[in-house]
PDB file of C-alpha atoms in Angstrom:
ATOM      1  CA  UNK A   1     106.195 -41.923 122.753  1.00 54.00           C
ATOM      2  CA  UNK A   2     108.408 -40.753 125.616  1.00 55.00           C
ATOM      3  CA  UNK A   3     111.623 -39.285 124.649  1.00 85.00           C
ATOM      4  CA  UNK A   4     115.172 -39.497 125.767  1.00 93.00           C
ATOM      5  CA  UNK A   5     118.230 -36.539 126.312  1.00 94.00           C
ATOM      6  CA  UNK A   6     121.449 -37.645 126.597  1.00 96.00           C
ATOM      7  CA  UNK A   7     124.544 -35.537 126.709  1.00 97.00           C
ATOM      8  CA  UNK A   8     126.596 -35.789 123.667  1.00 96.00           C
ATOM      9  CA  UNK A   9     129.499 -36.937 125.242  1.00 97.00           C
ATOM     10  CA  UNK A  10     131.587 -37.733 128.009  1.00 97.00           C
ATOM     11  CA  UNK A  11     135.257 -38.476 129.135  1.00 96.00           C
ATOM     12  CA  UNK A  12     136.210 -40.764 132.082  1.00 95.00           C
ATOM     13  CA  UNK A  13     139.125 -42.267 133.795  1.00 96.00           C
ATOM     14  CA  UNK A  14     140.015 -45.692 133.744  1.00 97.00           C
ATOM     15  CA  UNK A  15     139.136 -47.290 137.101  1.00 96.00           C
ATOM     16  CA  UNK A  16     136.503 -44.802 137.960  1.00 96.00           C
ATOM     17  CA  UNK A  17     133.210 -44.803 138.462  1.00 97.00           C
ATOM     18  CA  UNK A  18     131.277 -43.296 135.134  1.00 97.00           C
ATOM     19  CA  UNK A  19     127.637 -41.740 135.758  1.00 97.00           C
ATOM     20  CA  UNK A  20     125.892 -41.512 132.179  1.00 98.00           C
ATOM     21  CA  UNK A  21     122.717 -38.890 133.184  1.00 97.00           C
ATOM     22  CA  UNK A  22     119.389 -39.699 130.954  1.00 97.00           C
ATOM     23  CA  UNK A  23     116.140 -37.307 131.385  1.00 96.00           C
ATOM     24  CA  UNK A  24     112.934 -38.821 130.489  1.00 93.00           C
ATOM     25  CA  UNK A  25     110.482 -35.891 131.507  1.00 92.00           C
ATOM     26  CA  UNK A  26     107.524 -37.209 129.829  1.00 89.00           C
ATOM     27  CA  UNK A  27     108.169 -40.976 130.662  1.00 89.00           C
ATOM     28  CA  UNK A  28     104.612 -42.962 130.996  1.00 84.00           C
ATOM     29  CA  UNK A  29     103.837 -44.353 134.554  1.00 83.00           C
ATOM     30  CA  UNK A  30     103.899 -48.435 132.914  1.00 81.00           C
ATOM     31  CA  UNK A  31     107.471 -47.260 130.427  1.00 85.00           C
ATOM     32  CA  UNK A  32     110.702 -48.906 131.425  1.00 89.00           C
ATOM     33  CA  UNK A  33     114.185 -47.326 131.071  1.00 93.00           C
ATOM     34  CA  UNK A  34     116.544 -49.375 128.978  1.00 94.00           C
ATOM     35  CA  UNK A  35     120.290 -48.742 128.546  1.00 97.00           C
ATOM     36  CA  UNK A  36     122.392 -50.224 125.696  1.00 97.00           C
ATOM     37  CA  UNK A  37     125.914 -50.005 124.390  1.00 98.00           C
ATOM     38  CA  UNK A  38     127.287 -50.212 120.836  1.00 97.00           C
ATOM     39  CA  UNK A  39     131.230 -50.451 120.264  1.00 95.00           C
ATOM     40  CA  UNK A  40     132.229 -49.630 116.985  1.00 88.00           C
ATOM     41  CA  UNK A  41     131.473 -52.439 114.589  1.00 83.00           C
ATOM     42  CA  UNK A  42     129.284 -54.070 116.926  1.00 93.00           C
ATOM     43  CA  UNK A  43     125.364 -54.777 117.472  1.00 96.00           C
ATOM     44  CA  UNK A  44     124.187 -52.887 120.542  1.00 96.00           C
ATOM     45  CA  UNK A  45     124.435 -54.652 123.759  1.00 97.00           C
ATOM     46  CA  UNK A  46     121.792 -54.331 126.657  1.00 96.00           C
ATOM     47  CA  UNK A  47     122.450 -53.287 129.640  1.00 97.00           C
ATOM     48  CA  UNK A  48     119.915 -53.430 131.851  1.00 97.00           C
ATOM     49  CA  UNK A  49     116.474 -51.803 132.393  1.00 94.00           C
ATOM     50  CA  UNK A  50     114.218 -50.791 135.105  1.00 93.00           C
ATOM     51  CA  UNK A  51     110.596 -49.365 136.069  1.00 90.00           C
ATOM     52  CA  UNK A  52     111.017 -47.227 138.909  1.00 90.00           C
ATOM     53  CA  UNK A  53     113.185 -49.258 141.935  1.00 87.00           C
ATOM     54  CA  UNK A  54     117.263 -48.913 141.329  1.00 94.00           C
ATOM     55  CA  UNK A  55     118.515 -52.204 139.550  1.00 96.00           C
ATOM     56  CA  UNK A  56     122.481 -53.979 139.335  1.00 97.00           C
ATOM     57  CA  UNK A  57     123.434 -56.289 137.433  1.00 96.00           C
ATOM     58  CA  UNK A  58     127.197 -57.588 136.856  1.00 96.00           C
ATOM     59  CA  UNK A  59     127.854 -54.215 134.494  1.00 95.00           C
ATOM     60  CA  UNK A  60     126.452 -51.723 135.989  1.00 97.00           C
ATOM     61  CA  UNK A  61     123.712 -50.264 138.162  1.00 98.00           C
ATOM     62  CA  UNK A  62     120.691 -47.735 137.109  1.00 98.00           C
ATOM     63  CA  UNK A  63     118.948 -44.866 139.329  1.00 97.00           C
ATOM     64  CA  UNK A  64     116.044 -43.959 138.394  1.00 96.00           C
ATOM     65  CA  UNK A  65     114.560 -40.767 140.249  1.00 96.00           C
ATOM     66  CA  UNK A  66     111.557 -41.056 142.251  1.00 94.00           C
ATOM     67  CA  UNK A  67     109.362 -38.691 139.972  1.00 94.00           C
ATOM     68  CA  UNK A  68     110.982 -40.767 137.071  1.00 94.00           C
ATOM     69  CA  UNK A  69     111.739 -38.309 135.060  1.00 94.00           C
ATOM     70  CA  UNK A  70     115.863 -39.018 134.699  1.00 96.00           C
ATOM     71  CA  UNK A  71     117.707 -41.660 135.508  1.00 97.00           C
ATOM     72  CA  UNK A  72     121.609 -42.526 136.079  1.00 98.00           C
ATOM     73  CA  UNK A  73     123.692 -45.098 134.227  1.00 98.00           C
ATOM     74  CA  UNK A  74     126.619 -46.194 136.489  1.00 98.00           C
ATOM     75  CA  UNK A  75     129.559 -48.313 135.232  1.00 97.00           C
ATOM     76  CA  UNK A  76     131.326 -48.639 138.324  1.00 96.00           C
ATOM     77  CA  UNK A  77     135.117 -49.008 137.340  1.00 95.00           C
ATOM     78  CA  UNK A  78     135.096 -48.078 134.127  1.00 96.00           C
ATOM     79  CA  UNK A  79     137.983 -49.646 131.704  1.00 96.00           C
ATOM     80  CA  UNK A  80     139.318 -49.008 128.076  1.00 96.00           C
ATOM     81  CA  UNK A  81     136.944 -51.956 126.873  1.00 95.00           C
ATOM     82  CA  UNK A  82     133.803 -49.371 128.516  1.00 97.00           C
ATOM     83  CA  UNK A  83     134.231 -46.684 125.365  1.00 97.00           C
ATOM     84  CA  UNK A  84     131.042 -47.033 123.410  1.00 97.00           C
ATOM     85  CA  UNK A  85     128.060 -45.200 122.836  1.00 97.00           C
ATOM     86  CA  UNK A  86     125.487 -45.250 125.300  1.00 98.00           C
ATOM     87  CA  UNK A  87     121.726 -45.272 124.362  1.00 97.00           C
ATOM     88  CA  UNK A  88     118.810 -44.578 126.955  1.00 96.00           C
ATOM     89  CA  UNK A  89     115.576 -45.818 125.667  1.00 93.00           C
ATOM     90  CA  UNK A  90     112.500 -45.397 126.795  1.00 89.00           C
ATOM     91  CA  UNK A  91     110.208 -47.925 125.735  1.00 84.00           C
ATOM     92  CA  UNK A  92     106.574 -47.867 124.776  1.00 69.00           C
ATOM     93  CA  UNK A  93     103.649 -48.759 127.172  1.00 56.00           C
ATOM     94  CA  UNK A  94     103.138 -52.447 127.710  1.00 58.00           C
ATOM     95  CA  UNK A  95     100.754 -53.446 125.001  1.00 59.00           C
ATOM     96  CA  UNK A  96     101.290 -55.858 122.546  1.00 55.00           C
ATOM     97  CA  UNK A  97     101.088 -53.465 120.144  1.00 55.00           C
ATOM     98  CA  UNK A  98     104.628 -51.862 121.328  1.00 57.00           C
ATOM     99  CA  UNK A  99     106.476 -55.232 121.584  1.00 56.00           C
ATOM    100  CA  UNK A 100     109.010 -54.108 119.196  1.00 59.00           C
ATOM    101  CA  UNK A 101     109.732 -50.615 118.746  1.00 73.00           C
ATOM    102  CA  UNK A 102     112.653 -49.428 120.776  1.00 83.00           C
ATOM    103  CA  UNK A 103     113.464 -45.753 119.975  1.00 84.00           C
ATOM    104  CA  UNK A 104     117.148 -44.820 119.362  1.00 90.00           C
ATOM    105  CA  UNK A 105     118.436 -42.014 119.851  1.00 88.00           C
ATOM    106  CA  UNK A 106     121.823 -40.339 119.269  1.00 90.00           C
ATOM    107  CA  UNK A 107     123.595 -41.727 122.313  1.00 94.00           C
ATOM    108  CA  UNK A 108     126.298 -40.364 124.517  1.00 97.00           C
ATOM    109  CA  UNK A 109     129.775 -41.192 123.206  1.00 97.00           C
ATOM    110  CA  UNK A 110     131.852 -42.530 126.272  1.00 98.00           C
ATOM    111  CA  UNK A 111     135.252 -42.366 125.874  1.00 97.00           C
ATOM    112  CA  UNK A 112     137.718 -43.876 129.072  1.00 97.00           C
ATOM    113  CA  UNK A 113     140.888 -42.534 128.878  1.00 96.00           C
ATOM    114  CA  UNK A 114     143.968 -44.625 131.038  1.00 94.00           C
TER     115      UNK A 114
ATOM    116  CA  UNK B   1     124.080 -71.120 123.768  1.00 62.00           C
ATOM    117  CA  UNK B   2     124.934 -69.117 120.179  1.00 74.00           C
ATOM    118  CA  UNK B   3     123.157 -65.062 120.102  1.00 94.00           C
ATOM    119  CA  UNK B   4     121.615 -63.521 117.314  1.00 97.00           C
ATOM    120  CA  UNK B   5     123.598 -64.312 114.361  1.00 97.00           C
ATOM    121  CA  UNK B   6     123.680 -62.479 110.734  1.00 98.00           C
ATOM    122  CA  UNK B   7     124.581 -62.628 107.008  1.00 97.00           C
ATOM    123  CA  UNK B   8     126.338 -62.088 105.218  1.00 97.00           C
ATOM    124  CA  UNK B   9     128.295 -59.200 107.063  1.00 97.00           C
ATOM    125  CA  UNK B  10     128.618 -57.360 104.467  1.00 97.00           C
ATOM    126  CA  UNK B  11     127.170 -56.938 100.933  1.00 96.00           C
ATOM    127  CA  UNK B  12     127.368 -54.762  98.115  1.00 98.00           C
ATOM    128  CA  UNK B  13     124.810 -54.183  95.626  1.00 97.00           C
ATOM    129  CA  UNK B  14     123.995 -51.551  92.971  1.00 97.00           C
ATOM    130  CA  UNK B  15     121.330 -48.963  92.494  1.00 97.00           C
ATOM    131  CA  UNK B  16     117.384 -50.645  91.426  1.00 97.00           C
ATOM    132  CA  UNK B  17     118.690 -54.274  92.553  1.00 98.00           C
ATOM    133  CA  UNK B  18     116.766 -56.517  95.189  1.00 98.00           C
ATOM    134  CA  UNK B  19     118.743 -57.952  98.181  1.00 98.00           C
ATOM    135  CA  UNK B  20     117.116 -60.322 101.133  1.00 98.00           C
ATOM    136  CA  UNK B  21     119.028 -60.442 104.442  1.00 98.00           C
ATOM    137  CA  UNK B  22     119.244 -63.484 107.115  1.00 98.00           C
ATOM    138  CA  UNK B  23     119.005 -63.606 111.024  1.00 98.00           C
ATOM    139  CA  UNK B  24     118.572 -66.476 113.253  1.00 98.00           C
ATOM    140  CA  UNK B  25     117.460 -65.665 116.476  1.00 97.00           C
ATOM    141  CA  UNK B  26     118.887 -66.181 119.962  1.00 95.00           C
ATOM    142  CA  UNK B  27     118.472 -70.019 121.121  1.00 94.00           C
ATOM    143  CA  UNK B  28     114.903 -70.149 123.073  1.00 91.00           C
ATOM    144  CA  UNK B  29     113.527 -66.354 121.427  1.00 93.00           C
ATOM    145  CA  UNK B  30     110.428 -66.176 119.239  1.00 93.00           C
ATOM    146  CA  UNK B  31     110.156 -62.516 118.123  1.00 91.00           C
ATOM    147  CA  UNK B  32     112.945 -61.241 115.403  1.00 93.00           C
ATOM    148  CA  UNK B  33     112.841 -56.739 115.113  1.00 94.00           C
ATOM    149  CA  UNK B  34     114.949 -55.607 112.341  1.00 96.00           C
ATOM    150  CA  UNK B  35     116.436 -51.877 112.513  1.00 96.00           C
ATOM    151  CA  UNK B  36     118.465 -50.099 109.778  1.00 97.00           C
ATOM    152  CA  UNK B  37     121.479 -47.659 111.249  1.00 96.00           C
ATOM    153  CA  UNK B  38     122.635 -44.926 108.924  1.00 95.00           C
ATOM    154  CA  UNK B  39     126.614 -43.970 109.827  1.00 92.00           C
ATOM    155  CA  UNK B  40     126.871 -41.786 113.166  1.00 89.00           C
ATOM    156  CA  UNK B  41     123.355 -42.517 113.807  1.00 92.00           C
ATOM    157  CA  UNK B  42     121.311 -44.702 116.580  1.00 93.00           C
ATOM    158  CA  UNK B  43     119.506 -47.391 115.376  1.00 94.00           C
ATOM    159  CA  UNK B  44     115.914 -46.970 113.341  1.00 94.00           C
ATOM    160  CA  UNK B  45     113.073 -49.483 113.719  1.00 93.00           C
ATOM    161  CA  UNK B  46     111.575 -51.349 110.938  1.00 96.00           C
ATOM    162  CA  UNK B  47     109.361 -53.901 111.921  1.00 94.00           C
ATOM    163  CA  UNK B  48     109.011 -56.637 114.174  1.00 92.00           C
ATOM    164  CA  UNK B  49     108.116 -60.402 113.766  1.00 92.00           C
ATOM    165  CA  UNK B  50     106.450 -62.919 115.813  1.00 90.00           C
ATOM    166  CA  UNK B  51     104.562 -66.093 114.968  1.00 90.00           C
ATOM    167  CA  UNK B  52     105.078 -65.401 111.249  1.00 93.00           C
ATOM    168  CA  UNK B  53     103.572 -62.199 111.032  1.00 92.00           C
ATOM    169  CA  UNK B  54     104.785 -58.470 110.743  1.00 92.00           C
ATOM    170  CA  UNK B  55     103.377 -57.005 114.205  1.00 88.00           C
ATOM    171  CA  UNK B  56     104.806 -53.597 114.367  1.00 87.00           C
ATOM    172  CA  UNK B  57     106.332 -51.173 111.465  1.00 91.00           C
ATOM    173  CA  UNK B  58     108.212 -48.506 111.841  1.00 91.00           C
ATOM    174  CA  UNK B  59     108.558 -45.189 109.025  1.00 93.00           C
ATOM    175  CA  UNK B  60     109.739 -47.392 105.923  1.00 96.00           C
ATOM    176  CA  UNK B  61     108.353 -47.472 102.870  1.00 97.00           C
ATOM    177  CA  UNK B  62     107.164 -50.652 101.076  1.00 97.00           C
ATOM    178  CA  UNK B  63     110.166 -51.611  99.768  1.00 98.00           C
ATOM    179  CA  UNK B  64     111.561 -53.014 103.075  1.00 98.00           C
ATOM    180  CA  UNK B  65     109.669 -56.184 103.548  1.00 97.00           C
ATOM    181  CA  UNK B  66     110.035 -59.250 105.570  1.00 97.00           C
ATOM    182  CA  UNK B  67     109.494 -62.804 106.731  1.00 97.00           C
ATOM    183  CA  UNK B  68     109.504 -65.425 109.566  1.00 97.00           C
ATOM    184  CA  UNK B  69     110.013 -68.856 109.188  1.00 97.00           C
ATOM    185  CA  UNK B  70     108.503 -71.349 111.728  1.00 97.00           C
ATOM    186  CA  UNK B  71     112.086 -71.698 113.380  1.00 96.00           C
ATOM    187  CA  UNK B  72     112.231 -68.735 114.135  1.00 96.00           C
ATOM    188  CA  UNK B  73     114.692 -67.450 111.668  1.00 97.00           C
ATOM    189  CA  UNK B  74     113.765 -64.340 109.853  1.00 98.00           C
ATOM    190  CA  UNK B  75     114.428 -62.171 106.350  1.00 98.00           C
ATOM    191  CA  UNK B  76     114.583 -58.715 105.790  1.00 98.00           C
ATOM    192  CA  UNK B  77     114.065 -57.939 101.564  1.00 98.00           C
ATOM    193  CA  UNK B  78     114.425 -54.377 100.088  1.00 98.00           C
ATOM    194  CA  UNK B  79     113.513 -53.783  96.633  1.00 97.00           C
ATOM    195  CA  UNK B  80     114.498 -51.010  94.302  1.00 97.00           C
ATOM    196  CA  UNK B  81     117.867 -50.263  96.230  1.00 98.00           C
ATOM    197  CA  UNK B  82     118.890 -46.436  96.812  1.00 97.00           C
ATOM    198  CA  UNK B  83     121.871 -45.071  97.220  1.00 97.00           C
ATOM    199  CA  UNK B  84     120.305 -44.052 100.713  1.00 97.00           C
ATOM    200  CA  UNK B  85     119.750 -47.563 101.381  1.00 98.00           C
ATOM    201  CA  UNK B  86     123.494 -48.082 102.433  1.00 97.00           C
ATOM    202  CA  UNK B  87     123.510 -48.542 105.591  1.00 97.00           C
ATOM    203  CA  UNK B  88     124.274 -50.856 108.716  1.00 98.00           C
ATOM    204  CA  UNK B  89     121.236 -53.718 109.108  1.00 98.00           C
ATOM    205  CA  UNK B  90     120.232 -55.213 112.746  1.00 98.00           C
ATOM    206  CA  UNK B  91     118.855 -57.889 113.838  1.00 97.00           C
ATOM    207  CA  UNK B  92     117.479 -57.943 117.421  1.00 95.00           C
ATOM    208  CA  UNK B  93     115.389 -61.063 119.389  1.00 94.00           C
ATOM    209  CA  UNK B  94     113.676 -61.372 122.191  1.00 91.00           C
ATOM    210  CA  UNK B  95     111.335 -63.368 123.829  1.00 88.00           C
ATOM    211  CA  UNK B  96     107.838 -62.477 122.862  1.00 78.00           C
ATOM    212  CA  UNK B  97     106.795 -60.864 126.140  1.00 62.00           C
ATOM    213  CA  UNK B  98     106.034 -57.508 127.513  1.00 65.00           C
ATOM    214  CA  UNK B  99     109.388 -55.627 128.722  1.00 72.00           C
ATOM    215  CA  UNK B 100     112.114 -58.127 127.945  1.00 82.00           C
ATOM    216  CA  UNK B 101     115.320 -57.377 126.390  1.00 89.00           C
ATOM    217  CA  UNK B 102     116.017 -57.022 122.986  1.00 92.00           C
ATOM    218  CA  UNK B 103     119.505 -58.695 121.999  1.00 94.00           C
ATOM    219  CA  UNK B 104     120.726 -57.864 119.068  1.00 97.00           C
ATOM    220  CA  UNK B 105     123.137 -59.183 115.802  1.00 97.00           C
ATOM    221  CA  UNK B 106     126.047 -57.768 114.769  1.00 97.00           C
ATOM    222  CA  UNK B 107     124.522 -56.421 111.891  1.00 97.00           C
ATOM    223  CA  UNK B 108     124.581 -56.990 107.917  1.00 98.00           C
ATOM    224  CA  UNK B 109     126.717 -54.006 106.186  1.00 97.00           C
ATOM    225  CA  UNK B 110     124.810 -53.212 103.446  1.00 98.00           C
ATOM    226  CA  UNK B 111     126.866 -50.780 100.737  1.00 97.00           C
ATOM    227  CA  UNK B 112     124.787 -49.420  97.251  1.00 97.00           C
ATOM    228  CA  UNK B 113     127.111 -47.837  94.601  1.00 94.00           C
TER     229      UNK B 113
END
Protein backbone atom coordinates (compact mmCIF):
# COMPACT_ATOMS: atom_id res chain seq x y z
CA UNK A 1 0.00 0.00 0.00
CA UNK A 2 1.02 3.56 -0.84
CA UNK A 3 2.21 5.59 1.97
CA UNK A 4 1.72 9.06 3.23
CA UNK A 5 4.43 11.98 4.84
CA UNK A 6 3.07 14.62 6.51
CA UNK A 7 4.92 17.25 8.44
CA UNK A 8 4.47 16.99 12.08
CA UNK A 9 3.11 20.18 12.54
CA UNK A 10 2.18 23.48 11.58
CA UNK A 11 1.15 27.02 12.88
CA UNK A 12 -1.17 29.44 11.00
CA UNK A 13 -2.89 32.71 11.33
CA UNK A 14 -6.37 33.18 11.71
CA UNK A 15 -7.86 34.45 8.43
CA UNK A 16 -5.15 33.04 6.29
CA UNK A 17 -4.88 30.76 3.89
CA UNK A 18 -3.26 27.28 5.43
CA UNK A 19 -1.41 24.88 2.81
CA UNK A 20 -1.08 21.33 4.58
CA UNK A 21 1.80 19.59 2.01
CA UNK A 22 1.24 15.55 1.69
CA UNK A 23 3.89 13.39 -0.49
CA UNK A 24 2.63 10.23 -1.82
CA UNK A 25 5.76 9.09 -3.95
CA UNK A 26 4.67 5.65 -4.51
CA UNK A 27 0.87 6.45 -4.99
CA UNK A 28 -0.81 3.74 -7.54
CA UNK A 29 -2.10 5.23 -10.91
CA UNK A 30 -6.19 4.04 -9.81
CA UNK A 31 -5.33 5.40 -5.60
CA UNK A 32 -7.23 8.47 -4.52
CA UNK A 33 -5.94 11.08 -2.02
CA UNK A 34 -8.19 11.55 0.95
CA UNK A 35 -7.87 14.27 3.62
CA UNK A 36 -9.55 14.10 7.06
CA UNK A 37 -9.64 16.09 10.26
CA UNK A 38 -9.99 14.98 13.89
CA UNK A 39 -10.56 17.73 16.73
CA UNK A 40 -9.86 16.55 19.98
CA UNK A 41 -12.62 14.33 21.25
CA UNK A 42 -14.05 13.94 17.97
CA UNK A 43 -14.43 11.14 15.11
CA UNK A 44 -12.41 12.20 12.08
CA UNK A 45 -14.15 14.27 9.58
CA UNK A 46 -13.59 13.98 5.70
CA UNK A 47 -12.57 16.38 3.80
CA UNK A 48 -12.48 15.73 0.50
CA UNK A 49 -10.57 13.44 -1.93
CA UNK A 50 -9.35 13.38 -5.39
CA UNK A 51 -7.62 11.20 -8.28
CA UNK A 52 -5.49 13.39 -10.14
CA UNK A 53 -7.66 16.84 -11.33
CA UNK A 54 -7.65 19.70 -8.34
CA UNK A 55 -11.05 19.41 -6.37
CA UNK A 56 -13.15 22.31 -3.88
CA UNK A 57 -15.55 21.76 -1.93
CA UNK A 58 -17.15 24.30 0.74
CA UNK A 59 -13.87 23.57 3.21
CA UNK A 60 -11.26 23.52 1.32
CA UNK A 61 -9.56 22.77 -1.99
CA UNK A 62 -6.80 19.89 -2.85
CA UNK A 63 -3.78 20.04 -5.50
CA UNK A 64 -2.65 17.23 -6.48
CA UNK A 65 0.67 17.38 -8.66
CA UNK A 66 0.65 16.22 -12.09
CA UNK A 67 3.16 13.23 -11.49
CA UNK A 68 0.93 12.61 -8.33
CA UNK A 69 3.29 12.11 -6.13
CA UNK A 70 2.25 15.10 -3.38
CA UNK A 71 -0.53 16.90 -3.05
CA UNK A 72 -1.70 20.28 -1.17
CA UNK A 73 -4.45 20.64 1.41
CA UNK A 74 -5.76 24.27 1.35
CA UNK A 75 -8.12 25.70 4.01
CA UNK A 76 -8.55 28.97 2.62
CA UNK A 77 -9.24 31.33 5.69
CA UNK A 78 -8.35 29.40 8.27
CA UNK A 79 -10.17 30.10 11.86
CA UNK A 80 -9.69 28.97 15.58
CA UNK A 81 -12.45 26.19 14.91
CA UNK A 82 -9.60 24.87 11.84
CA UNK A 83 -6.99 23.43 14.75
CA UNK A 84 -7.10 19.70 14.33
CA UNK A 85 -5.04 17.10 13.08
CA UNK A 86 -4.85 16.58 9.56
CA UNK A 87 -4.58 13.04 8.00
CA UNK A 88 -3.62 12.37 4.22
CA UNK A 89 -4.61 8.96 3.19
CA UNK A 90 -3.93 7.25 0.45
CA UNK A 91 -6.27 4.65 -0.26
CA UNK A 92 -5.93 1.20 -1.72
CA UNK A 93 -6.56 0.31 -5.45
CA UNK A 94 -10.18 0.03 -6.40
CA UNK A 95 -11.02 -3.57 -5.77
CA UNK A 96 -13.49 -4.79 -3.65
CA UNK A 97 -11.12 -6.28 -1.73
CA UNK A 98 -9.80 -2.68 -0.41
CA UNK A 99 -13.30 -1.25 0.31
CA UNK A 100 -12.41 -0.66 3.81
CA UNK A 101 -9.00 -0.16 4.81
CA UNK A 102 -8.03 3.45 5.06
CA UNK A 103 -4.44 3.81 6.40
CA UNK A 104 -3.81 6.39 9.19
CA UNK A 105 -1.12 7.87 9.75
CA UNK A 106 0.27 10.28 12.38
CA UNK A 107 -1.22 13.46 10.97
CA UNK A 108 -0.06 17.02 10.96
CA UNK A 109 -1.18 18.91 14.06
CA UNK A 110 -2.65 22.35 12.83
CA UNK A 111 -2.76 24.79 15.23
CA UNK A 112 -4.43 28.61 14.11
CA UNK A 113 -3.35 31.07 16.28
CA UNK A 114 -5.66 34.70 16.33
CA UNK B 1 -30.54 13.06 8.39
CA UNK B 2 -28.65 11.64 11.86
CA UNK B 3 -24.47 10.43 11.08
CA UNK B 4 -22.84 7.59 12.43
CA UNK B 5 -23.82 7.30 15.93
CA UNK B 6 -22.04 5.25 18.95
CA UNK B 7 -22.31 3.67 22.44
CA UNK B 8 -21.93 3.99 24.96
CA UNK B 9 -19.19 6.83 24.86
CA UNK B 10 -17.41 5.60 27.22
CA UNK B 11 -16.92 2.31 29.16
CA UNK B 12 -14.80 0.87 31.63
CA UNK B 13 -14.04 -2.64 32.07
CA UNK B 14 -11.38 -4.76 33.83
CA UNK B 15 -8.59 -7.00 32.73
CA UNK B 16 -9.96 -10.87 31.07
CA UNK B 17 -13.67 -9.35 30.76
CA UNK B 18 -15.72 -9.38 27.38
CA UNK B 19 -17.27 -6.07 26.13
CA UNK B 20 -19.47 -5.68 22.67
CA UNK B 21 -19.71 -2.16 21.21
CA UNK B 22 -22.73 -0.52 19.05
CA UNK B 23 -22.78 1.68 15.81
CA UNK B 24 -25.58 2.54 13.61
CA UNK B 25 -24.65 3.68 10.44
CA UNK B 26 -25.24 6.91 8.52
CA UNK B 27 -29.02 7.08 7.13
CA UNK B 28 -28.83 5.45 3.40
CA UNK B 29 -24.96 3.57 4.09
CA UNK B 30 -24.56 -0.20 3.93
CA UNK B 31 -20.90 -0.89 4.87
CA UNK B 32 -19.88 -0.28 8.79
CA UNK B 33 -15.39 -0.29 9.22
CA UNK B 34 -14.47 -0.26 12.76
CA UNK B 35 -10.87 1.23 13.75
CA UNK B 36 -9.29 1.26 17.26
CA UNK B 37 -7.09 4.68 18.08
CA UNK B 38 -4.49 4.32 20.78
CA UNK B 39 -3.84 8.06 22.55
CA UNK B 40 -1.65 10.44 20.19
CA UNK B 41 -2.09 8.02 17.50
CA UNK B 42 -4.07 7.98 13.93
CA UNK B 43 -6.61 5.66 13.63
CA UNK B 44 -5.93 1.61 13.07
CA UNK B 45 -8.20 -0.54 10.89
CA UNK B 46 -9.97 -3.53 12.07
CA UNK B 47 -12.32 -4.82 9.79
CA UNK B 48 -14.99 -3.87 7.63
CA UNK B 49 -18.68 -5.05 7.19
CA UNK B 50 -21.03 -5.25 4.41
CA UNK B 51 -24.05 -7.44 3.74
CA UNK B 52 -23.44 -9.27 7.03
CA UNK B 53 -20.13 -10.41 6.47
CA UNK B 54 -16.51 -9.41 7.66
CA UNK B 55 -14.90 -8.32 4.15
CA UNK B 56 -11.62 -6.90 5.10
CA UNK B 57 -9.36 -7.33 8.46
CA UNK B 58 -6.85 -5.47 9.47
CA UNK B 59 -3.61 -6.73 12.10
CA UNK B 60 -5.93 -7.83 15.14
CA UNK B 61 -5.93 -10.79 16.71
CA UNK B 62 -9.03 -13.01 17.21
CA UNK B 63 -10.24 -11.50 20.02
CA UNK B 64 -11.71 -8.46 18.17
CA UNK B 65 -14.72 -9.84 16.46
CA UNK B 66 -17.78 -8.49 14.91
CA UNK B 67 -21.26 -8.40 13.45
CA UNK B 68 -23.84 -6.81 11.06
CA UNK B 69 -27.31 -6.84 11.47
CA UNK B 70 -29.64 -6.61 8.39
CA UNK B 71 -30.26 -2.80 9.25
CA UNK B 72 -27.31 -2.05 8.92
CA UNK B 73 -26.26 -1.55 12.44
CA UNK B 74 -23.10 -3.21 13.50
CA UNK B 75 -21.04 -4.71 16.80
CA UNK B 76 -17.61 -4.74 17.54
CA UNK B 77 -16.84 -7.69 20.61
CA UNK B 78 -13.34 -8.11 22.20
CA UNK B 79 -12.71 -10.91 24.41
CA UNK B 80 -10.06 -11.40 27.02
CA UNK B 81 -9.56 -7.52 27.59
CA UNK B 82 -5.83 -6.14 27.98
CA UNK B 83 -4.70 -3.46 29.56
CA UNK B 84 -3.52 -2.50 25.90
CA UNK B 85 -6.97 -2.73 24.83
CA UNK B 86 -7.77 0.84 26.25
CA UNK B 87 -8.20 2.76 23.73
CA UNK B 88 -10.53 5.15 21.59
CA UNK B 89 -13.13 2.83 19.26
CA UNK B 90 -14.50 4.18 15.69
CA UNK B 91 -17.04 3.61 13.83
CA UNK B 92 -16.94 4.72 10.15
CA UNK B 93 -19.86 4.10 7.14
CA UNK B 94 -20.00 4.44 3.86
CA UNK B 95 -21.78 3.49 1.03
CA UNK B 96 -20.62 0.19 -0.29
CA UNK B 97 -18.89 1.47 -3.42
CA UNK B 98 -15.46 1.90 -4.77
CA UNK B 99 -13.85 5.39 -3.58
CA UNK B 100 -16.57 6.92 -1.45
CA UNK B 101 -16.10 8.54 1.78
CA UNK B 102 -15.84 7.02 4.92
CA UNK B 103 -17.80 9.07 7.73
CA UNK B 104 -17.11 8.29 10.84
CA UNK B 105 -18.66 8.11 14.81
CA UNK B 106 -17.49 9.86 17.49
CA UNK B 107 -16.06 6.97 18.91
CA UNK B 108 -16.68 4.55 22.05
CA UNK B 109 -13.90 5.34 24.90
CA UNK B 110 -12.98 2.21 25.95
CA UNK B 111 -10.76 2.31 29.49
CA UNK B 112 -9.27 -1.39 31.05
CA UNK B 113 -7.91 -1.09 34.66
Amino acid sequence: DAKTTQPTSMDCAEGRAANLPCNHSTISGNEYVYWYRQIHSQGPQYIIHGLKNNETNEMASLIITEDRKSSTLILPHATLRDTAVYYCIVRPAGTTDSWGKFQFGAGTQVVVTP
Amino acid sequence: DAGVTQSPTHLIKTRGQQVTLRCSPKSGHDTVSWYQQALGQGPQFIFQYYEEEERQRGNFPDRFSGHQFPNYSSELNVNALLLGDSALYLCASSLGRLNQPQHFGDGTRLSIL
